[in-house]
CSV table of C-alpha atoms and ligand atoms in Angstrom, one decimal:
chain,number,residue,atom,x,y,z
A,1,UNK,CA,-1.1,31.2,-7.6
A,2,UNK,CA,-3.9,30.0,-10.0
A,3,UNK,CA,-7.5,29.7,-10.6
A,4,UNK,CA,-9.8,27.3,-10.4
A,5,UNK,CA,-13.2,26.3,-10.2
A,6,UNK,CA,-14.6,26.9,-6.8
A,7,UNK,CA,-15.1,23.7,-5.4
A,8,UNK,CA,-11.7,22.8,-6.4
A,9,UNK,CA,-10.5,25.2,-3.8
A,10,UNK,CA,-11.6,23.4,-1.3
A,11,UNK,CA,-8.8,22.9,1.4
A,12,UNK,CA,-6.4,25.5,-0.6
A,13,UNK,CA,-5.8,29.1,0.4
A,14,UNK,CA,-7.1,32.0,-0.9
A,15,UNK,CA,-4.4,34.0,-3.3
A,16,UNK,CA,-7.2,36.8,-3.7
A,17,UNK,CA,-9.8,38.4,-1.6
A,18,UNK,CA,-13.7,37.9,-2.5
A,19,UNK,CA,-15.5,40.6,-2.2
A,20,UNK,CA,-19.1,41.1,-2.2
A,21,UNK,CA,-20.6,41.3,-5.8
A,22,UNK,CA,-23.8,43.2,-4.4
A,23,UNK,CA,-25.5,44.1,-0.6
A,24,UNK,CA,-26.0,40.7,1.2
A,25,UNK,CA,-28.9,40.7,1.9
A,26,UNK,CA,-29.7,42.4,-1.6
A,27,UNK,CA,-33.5,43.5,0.3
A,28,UNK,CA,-34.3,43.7,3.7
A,29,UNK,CA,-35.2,39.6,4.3
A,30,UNK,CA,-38.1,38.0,6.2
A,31,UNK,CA,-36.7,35.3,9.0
A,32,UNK,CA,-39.9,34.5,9.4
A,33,UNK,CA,-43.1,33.1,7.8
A,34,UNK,CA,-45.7,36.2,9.0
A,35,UNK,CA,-47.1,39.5,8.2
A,36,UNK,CA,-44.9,42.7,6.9
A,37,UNK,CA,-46.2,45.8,8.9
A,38,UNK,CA,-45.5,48.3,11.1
A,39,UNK,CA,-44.5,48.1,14.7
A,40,UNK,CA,-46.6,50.8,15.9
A,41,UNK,CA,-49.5,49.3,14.4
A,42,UNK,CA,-48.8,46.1,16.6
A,43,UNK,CA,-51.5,46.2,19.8
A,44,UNK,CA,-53.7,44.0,21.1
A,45,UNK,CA,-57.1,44.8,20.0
A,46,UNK,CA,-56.1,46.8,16.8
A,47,UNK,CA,-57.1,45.0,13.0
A,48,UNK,CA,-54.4,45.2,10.4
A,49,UNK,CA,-56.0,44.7,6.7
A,50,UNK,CA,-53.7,42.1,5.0
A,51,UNK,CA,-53.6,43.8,1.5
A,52,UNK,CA,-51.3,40.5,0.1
A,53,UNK,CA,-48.9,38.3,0.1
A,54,UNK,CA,-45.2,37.8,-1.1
A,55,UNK,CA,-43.2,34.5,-1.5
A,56,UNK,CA,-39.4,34.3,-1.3
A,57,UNK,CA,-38.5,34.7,-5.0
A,58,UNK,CA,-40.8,37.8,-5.1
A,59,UNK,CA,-41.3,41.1,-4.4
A,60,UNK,CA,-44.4,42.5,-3.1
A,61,UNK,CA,-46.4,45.6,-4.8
A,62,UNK,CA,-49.9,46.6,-4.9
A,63,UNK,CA,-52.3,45.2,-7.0
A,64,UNK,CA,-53.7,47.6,-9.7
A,65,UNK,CA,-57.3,47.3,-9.0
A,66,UNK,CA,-56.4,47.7,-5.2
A,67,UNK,CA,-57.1,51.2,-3.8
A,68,UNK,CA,-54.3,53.3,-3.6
A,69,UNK,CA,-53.7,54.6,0.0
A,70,UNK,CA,-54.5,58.5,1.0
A,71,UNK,CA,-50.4,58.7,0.7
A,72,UNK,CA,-47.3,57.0,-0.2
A,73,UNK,CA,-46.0,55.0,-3.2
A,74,UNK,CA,-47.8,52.2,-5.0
A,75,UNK,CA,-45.6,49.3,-3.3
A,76,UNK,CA,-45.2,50.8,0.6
A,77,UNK,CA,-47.9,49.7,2.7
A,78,UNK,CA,-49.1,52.1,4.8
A,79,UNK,CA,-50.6,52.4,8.7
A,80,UNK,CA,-53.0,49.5,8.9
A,81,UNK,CA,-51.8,47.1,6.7
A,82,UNK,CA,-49.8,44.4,6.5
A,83,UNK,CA,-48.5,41.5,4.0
A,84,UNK,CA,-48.5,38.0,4.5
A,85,UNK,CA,-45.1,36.9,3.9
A,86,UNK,CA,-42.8,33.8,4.1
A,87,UNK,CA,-39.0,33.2,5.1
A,88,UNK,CA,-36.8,34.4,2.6
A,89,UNK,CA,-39.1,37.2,0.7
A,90,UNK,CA,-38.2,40.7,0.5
A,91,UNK,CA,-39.8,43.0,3.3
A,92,UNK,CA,-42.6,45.5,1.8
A,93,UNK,CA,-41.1,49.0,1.5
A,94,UNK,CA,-43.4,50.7,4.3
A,95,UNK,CA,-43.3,47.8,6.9
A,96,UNK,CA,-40.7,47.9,9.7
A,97,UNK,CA,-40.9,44.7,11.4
A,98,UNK,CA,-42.3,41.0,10.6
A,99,UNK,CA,-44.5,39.5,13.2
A,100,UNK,CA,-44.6,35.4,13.7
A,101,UNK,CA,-47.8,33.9,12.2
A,102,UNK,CA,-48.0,32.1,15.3
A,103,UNK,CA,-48.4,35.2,16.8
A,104,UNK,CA,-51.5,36.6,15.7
A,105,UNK,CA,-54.9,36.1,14.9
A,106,UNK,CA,-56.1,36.2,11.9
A,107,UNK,CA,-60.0,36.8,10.8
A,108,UNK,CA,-61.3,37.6,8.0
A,109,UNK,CA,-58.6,39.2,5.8
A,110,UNK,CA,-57.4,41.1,8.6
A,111,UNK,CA,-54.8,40.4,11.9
A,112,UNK,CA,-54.8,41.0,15.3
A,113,UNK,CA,-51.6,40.9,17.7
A,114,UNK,CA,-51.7,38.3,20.5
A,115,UNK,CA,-51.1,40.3,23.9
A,116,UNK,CA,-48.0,39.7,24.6
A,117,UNK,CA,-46.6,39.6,21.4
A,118,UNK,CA,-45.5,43.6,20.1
A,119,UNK,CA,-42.5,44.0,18.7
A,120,UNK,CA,-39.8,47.1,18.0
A,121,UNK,CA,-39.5,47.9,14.9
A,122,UNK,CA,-36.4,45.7,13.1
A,123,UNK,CA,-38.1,42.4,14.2
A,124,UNK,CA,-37.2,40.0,12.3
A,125,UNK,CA,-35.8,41.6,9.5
A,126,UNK,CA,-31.8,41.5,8.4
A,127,UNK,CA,-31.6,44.8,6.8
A,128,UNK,CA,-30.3,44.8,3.3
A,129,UNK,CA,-26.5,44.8,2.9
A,130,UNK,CA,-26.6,44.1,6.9
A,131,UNK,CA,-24.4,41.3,6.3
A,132,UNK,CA,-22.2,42.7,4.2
A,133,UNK,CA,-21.8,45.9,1.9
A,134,UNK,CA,-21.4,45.9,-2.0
A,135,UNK,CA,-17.8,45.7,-2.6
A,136,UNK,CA,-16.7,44.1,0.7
A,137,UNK,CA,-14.0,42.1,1.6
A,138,UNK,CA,-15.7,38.7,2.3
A,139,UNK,CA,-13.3,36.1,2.3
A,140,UNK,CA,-9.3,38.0,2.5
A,141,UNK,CA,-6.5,36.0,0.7
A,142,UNK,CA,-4.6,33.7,3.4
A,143,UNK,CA,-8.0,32.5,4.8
A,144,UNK,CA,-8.5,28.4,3.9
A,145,UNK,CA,-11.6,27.6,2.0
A,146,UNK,CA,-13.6,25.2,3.9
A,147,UNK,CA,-17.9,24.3,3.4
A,148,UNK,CA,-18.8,27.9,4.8
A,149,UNK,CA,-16.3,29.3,2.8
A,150,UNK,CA,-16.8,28.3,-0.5
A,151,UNK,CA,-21.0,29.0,0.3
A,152,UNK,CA,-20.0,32.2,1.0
A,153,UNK,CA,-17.9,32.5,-2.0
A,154,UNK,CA,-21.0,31.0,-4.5
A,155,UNK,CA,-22.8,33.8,-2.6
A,156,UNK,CA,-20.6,36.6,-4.0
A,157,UNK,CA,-20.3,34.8,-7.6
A,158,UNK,CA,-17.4,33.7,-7.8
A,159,UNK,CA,-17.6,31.0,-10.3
A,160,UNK,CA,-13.7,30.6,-10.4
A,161,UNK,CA,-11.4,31.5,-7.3
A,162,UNK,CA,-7.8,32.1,-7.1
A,163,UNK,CA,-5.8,29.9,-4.8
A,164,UNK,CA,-2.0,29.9,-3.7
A,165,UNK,CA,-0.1,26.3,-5.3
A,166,UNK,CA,0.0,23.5,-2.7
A,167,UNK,CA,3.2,23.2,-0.6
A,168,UNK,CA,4.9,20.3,-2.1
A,169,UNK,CA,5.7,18.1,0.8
A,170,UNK,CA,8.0,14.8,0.3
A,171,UNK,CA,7.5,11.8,2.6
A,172,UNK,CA,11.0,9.5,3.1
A,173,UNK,CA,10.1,6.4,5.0
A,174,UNK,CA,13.3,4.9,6.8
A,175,UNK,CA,13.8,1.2,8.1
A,176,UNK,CA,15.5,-1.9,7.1
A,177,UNK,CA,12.2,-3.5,7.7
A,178,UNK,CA,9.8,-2.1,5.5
A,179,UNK,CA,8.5,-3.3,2.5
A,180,UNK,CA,6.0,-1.2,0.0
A,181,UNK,CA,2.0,-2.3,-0.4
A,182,UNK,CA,2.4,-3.9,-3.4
A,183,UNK,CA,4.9,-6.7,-2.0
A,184,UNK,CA,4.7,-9.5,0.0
A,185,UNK,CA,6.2,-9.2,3.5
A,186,UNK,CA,7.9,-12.1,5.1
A,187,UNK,CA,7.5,-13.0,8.6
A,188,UNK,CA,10.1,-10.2,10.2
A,189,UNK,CA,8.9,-7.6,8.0
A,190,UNK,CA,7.0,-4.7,7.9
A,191,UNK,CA,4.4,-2.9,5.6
A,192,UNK,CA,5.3,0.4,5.1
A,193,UNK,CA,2.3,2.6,6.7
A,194,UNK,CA,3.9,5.7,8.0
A,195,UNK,CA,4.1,6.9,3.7
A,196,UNK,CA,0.0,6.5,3.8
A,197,UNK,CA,-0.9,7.9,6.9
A,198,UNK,CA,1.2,11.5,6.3
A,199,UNK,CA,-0.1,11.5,2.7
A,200,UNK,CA,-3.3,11.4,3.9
A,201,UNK,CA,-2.8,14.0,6.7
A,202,UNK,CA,-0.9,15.9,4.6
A,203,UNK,CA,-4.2,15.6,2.1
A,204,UNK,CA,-6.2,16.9,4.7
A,205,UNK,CA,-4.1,19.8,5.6
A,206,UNK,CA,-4.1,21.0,1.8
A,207,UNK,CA,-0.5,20.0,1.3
A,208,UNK,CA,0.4,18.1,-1.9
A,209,UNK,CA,2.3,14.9,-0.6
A,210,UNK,CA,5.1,13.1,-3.4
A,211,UNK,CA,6.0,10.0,-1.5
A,212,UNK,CA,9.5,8.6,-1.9
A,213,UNK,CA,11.1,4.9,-2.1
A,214,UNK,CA,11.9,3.0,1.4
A,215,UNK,CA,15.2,4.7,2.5
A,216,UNK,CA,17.7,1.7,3.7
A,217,UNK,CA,19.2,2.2,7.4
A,218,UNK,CA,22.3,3.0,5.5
A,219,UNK,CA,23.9,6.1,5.5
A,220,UNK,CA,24.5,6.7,1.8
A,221,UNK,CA,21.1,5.4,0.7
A,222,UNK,CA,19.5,7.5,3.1
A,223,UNK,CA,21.2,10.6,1.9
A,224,UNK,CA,20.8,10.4,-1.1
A,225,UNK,CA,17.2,9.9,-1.1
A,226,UNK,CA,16.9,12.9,2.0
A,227,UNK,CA,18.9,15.2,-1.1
A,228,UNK,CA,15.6,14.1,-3.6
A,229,UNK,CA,13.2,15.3,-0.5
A,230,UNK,CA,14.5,18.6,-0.2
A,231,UNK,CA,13.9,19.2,-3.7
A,232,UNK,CA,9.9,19.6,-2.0
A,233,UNK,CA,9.2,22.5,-0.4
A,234,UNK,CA,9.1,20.7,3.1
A,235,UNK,CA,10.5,16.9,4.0
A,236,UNK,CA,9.2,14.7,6.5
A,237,UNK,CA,11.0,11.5,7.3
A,238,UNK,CA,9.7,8.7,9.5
A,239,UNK,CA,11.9,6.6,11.4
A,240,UNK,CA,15.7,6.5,12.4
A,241,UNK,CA,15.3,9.3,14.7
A,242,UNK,CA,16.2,7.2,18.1
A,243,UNK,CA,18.7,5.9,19.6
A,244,UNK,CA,19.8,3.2,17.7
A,245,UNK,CA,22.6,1.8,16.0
A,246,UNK,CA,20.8,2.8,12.5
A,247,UNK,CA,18.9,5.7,13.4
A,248,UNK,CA,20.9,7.5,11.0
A,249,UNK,CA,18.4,10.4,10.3
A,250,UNK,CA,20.1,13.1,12.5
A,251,UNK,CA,23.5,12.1,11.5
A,252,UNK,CA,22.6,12.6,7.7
A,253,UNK,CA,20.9,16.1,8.3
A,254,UNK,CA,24.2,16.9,10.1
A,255,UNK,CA,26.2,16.1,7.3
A,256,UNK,CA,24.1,17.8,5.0
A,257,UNK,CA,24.2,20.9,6.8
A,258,UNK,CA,20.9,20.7,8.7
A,259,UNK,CA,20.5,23.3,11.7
A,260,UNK,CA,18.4,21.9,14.4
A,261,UNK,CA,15.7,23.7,16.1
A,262,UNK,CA,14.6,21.0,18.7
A,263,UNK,CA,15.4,17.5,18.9
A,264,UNK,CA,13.1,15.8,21.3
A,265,UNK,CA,9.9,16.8,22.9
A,266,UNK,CA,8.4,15.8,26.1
A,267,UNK,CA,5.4,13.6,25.1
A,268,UNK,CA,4.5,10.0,24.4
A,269,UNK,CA,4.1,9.0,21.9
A,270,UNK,CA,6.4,11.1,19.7
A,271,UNK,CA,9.6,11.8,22.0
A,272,UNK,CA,12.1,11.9,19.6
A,273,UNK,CA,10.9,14.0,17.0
A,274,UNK,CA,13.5,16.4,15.4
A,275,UNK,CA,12.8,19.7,13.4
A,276,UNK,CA,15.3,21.7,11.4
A,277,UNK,CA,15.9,23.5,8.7
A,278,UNK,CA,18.3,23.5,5.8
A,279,UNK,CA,19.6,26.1,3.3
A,280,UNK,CA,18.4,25.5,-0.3
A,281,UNK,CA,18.6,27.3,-3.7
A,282,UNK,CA,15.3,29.2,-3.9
A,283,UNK,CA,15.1,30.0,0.3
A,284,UNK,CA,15.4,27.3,3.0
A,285,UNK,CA,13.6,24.1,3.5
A,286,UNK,CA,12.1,23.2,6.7
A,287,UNK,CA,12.1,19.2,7.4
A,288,UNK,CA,11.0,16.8,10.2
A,289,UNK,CA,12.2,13.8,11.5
A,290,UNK,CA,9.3,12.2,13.0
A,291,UNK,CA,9.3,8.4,14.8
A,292,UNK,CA,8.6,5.5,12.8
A,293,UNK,CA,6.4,4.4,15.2
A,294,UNK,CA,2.6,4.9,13.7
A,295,UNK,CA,0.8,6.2,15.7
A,296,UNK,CA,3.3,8.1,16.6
A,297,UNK,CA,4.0,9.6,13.8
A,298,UNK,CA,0.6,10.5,13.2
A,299,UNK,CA,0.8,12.2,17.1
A,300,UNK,CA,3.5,14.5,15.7
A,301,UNK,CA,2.0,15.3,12.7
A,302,UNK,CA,-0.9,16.9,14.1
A,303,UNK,CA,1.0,18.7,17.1
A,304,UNK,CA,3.8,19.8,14.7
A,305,UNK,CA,3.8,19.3,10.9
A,306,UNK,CA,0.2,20.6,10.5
A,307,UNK,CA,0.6,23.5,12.5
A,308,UNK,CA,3.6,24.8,10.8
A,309,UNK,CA,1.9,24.3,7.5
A,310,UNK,CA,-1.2,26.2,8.6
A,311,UNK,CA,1.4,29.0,9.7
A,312,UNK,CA,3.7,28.9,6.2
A,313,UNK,CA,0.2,29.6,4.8
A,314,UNK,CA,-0.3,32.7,6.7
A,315,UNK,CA,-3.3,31.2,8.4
A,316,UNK,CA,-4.7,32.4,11.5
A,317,UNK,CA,-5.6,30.1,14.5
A,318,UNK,CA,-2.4,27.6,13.3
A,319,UNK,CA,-2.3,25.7,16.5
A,320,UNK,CA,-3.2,22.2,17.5
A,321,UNK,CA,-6.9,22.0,17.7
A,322,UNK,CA,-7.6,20.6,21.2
A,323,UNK,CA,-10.8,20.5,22.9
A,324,UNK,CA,-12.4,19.7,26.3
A,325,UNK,CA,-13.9,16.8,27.5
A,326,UNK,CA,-15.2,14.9,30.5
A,327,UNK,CA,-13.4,11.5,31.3
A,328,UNK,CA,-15.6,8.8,30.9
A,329,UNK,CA,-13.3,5.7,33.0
A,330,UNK,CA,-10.4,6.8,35.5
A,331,UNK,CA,-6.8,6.9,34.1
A,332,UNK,CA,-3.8,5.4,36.3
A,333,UNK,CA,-0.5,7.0,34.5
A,334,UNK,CA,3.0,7.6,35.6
A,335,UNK,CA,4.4,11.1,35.6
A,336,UNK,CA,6.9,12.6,33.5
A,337,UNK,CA,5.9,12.8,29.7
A,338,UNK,CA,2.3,14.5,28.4
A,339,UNK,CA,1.0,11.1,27.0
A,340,UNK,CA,-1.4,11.4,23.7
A,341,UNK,CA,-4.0,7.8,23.9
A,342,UNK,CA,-5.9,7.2,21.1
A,343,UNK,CA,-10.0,7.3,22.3
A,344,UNK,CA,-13.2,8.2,21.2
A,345,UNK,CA,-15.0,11.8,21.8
A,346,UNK,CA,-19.0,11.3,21.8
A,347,UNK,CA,-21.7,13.3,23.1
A,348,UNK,CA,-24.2,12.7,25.6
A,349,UNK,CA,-27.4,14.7,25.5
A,350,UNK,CA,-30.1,14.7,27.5
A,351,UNK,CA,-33.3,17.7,27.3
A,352,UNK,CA,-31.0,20.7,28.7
A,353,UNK,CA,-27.3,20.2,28.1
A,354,UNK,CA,-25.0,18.5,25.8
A,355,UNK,CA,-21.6,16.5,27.0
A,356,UNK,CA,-18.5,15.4,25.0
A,357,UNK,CA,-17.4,12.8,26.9
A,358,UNK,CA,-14.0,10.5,26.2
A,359,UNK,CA,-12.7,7.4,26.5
A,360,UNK,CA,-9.4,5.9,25.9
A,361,UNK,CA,-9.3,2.4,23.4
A,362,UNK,CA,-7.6,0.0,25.1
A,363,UNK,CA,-4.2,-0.5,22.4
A,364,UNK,CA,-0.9,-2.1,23.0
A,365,UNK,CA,1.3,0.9,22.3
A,366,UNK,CA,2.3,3.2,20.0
A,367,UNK,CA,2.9,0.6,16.8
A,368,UNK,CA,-0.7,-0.7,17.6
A,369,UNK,CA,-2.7,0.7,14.5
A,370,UNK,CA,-6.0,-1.4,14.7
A,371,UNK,CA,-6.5,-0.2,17.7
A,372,UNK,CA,-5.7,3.7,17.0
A,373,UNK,CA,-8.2,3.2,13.4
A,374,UNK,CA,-11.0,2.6,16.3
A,375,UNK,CA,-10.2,6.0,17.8
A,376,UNK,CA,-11.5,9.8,17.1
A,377,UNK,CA,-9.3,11.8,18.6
A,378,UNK,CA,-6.0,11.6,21.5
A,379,UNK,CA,-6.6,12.2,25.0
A,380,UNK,CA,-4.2,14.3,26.8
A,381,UNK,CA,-2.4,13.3,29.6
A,382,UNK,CA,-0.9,15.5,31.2
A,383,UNK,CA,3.1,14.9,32.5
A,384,UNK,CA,2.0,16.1,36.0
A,385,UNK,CA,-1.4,14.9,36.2
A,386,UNK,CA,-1.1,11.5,35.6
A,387,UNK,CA,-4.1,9.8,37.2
A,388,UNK,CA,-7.5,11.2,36.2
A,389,UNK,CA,-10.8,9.9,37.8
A,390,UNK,CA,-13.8,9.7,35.8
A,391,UNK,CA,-15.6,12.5,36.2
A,392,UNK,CA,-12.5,15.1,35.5
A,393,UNK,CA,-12.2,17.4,32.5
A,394,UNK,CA,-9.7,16.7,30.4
A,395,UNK,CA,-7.7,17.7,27.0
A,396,UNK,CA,-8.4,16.0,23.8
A,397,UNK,CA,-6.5,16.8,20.9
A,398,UNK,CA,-8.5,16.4,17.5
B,401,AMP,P1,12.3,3.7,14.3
B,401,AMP,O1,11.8,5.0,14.8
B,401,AMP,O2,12.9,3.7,13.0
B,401,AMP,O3,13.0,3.0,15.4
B,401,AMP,O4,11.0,2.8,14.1
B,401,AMP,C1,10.2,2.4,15.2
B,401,AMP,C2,9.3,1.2,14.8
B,401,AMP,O5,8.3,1.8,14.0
B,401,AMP,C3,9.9,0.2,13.9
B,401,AMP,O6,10.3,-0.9,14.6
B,401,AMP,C4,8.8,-0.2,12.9
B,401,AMP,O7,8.2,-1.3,13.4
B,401,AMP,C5,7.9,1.0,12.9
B,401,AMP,N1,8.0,1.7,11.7
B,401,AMP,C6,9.0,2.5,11.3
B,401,AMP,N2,8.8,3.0,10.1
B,401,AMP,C7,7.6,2.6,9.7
B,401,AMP,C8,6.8,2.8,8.6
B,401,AMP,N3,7.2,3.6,7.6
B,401,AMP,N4,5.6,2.2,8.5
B,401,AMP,C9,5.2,1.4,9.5
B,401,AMP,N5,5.9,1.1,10.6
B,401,AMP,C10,7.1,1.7,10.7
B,402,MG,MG1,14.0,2.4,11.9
């Protein structure tokens, strides 16, 4: 746990509850631009004397040389009156309700309802501490601070916030082919992308990513570097989880004492994805062995690394975020696995309603990464419902 400024927090979880510093609302607030009065006073035909005005930024009391009425305090305004007052401003003690200045007509220093137009008393007015109480529990520890969040916490004061340390998480890329950014690649080579793209997701899930050198498809190598990951509070490896002659990956975590707790899942891309756990000095270590693949490893991130980080965290709603959408172009698919294809998730608006609509990119597979950077999202497919027509709802995961 530590503290930090409060934007730093952003994307880290709260180690402490924030709790209101005062009422929010401090006053009972306009949420309109109008006139402060009473509700009962509000008929058609009836004048309302408008004895001021108050800005946001103000509060509203009776001018000295105004006269006093027959009863109540200096700054309550009584039957008949009202105050002209904007968005924001502090409701007049005395006045029960705001009515819209489009709403009435005004003549003369005074205002007349428009017929149609009474209100109850409340209207538009968030009473103060309405939102929440002095001493309230705004934002409870676990929750992770995102834009509403940290508004909410400058809201309370809280200048500095204290946030639980980022999950360490070590990324081991396997593969006789690879080769890091900074060298040269010859012709049967390949640049090592799987390292950036879980930094970066694990970046974006509030995790603290230490990326490791290239592990060789060689069983030593690769254990002694999968020995330096679980020094981390989580590993992730990429590659060497098939069926190969050098997918080594399983065999290692065998050795080294991993228990399984599924090795294999029923989608494309991603199938053979492993996840485990291994017993460590200082409580166990959870690891995954994700295909080298790109895009799919970037699939299984988001269905099963993030999650699982969300949940370690203690946070609520920890599931793959999926959403609906309407198929833009039919799908022809085969049956069997739930298929994840890159696409793009727009709306379409007209006057009444809004649409997400989506559509797949064309791509050549799960390696293709130009293709994948075009896309917003995956669209599911799924294992029994293989051909969609345009036109059908379907899954999309974000
Ligand atoms: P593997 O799961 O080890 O069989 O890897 C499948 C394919 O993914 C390989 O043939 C590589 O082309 C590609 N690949 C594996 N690891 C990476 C990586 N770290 N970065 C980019 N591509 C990779
Ligand atoms: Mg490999």
């Amino acid at each position: 746990m530590q503290w930090v400024p409060l934007l730093e927090s952003m994307g880290r979880v709260l180690a402490s509850p924030i709790r209101a510093d005062r009422d929010q609302p401090p006053f009972a607030r306009s949420t309109r631009d109008g006139f402060a009065c009473r509700a009962a006073d509000l008929q058609p035909g009836r004048r309302l004397k408008v004895i001021g005005q108050v800005r946001a930024g103000e509060r509203w009391s009776r001018e000295s040389a105004d006269p006093l009425p027959a009863s109540g305090p200096a700054d309550e305004i009584a039957s008949g009156e009202a105050v002209e007052i904007m968005t924001g401003a502090p409701v007049p003690f005395g006045a029960d309700c705001v009515v819209m200045v489009e709403h009435v007509e005004e003549c003369s220093g005074a205002i007349q309802v428009r017929e149609g137009h009474e209100l109850s008393p409340g209207s538009n007015i968030v009473p103060a501490g309405a939102e929440a109480r002095m001493e309230q529990v705004v934002l409870p520890s676990g929750l992770r601070m995102a834009p509403a969040q940290i508004a909410a916490a400058a809201a309370c004061g809280a200048g500095q916030v204290s946030v639980f340390a980022r999950p360490r998480v070590a990324i081991l890329a396997t593969g006789d082919e690879l080769v890091e950014l900074g060298d040269q690649p010859q012709a049967h080579q390949i640049r090592n992308s799987n390292s950036y793209s879980l930094a970066a997701q694990l970046l974006t899930a509030g995790a603290d990513p230490l990326r490791l050198p290239i592990a060789r498809d060689e069983a030593a190598h690769l254990q002694s570097l999968v020995e330096a990951g679980f020094e981390a509070d989580m590993l992730l490896i990429s590659g060497g989880v098939s069926m190969g002659k050098y997918d080594l990956v399983e065999q290692v975590l065998l050795a080294a004492g991993a228990e399984f707790f599924f090795t294999g899942a029923r989608i494309q891309p991603g199938k053979p994805i492993v996840f485990g756990r291994i017993a460590a000095a200082g409580g166990p270590r959870y690891f995954f062995g994700l295909p080298g693949n790109p895009v799919s490893t970037m699939v299984t991130f988001s269905l099963f690394v993030e999650p699982l980080l969300r949940a370690l965290a203690g946070q609520p709603y920890s599931g793959p975020r999926f959403a609906e959408a309407v198929l833009k172009t039919g799908l022809r698919g085969k049956p069997g696995l739930t298929r994840f294809l890159p696409a793009v998730l727009h709306a379409e608006s007209d006057q009444t309603s809004i649409t997400s609509e989506v559509e797949p990119v064309p791509w050549q597979g799960s390696g293709d990464l130009a293709n994948t950077s075009r896309s917003n999202c995956f669209l599911v497919v799924p294992a029994d419902h293989p051909v969609i027509d345009a036109g059908e709802r379907v899954t999309v995961l974000l």
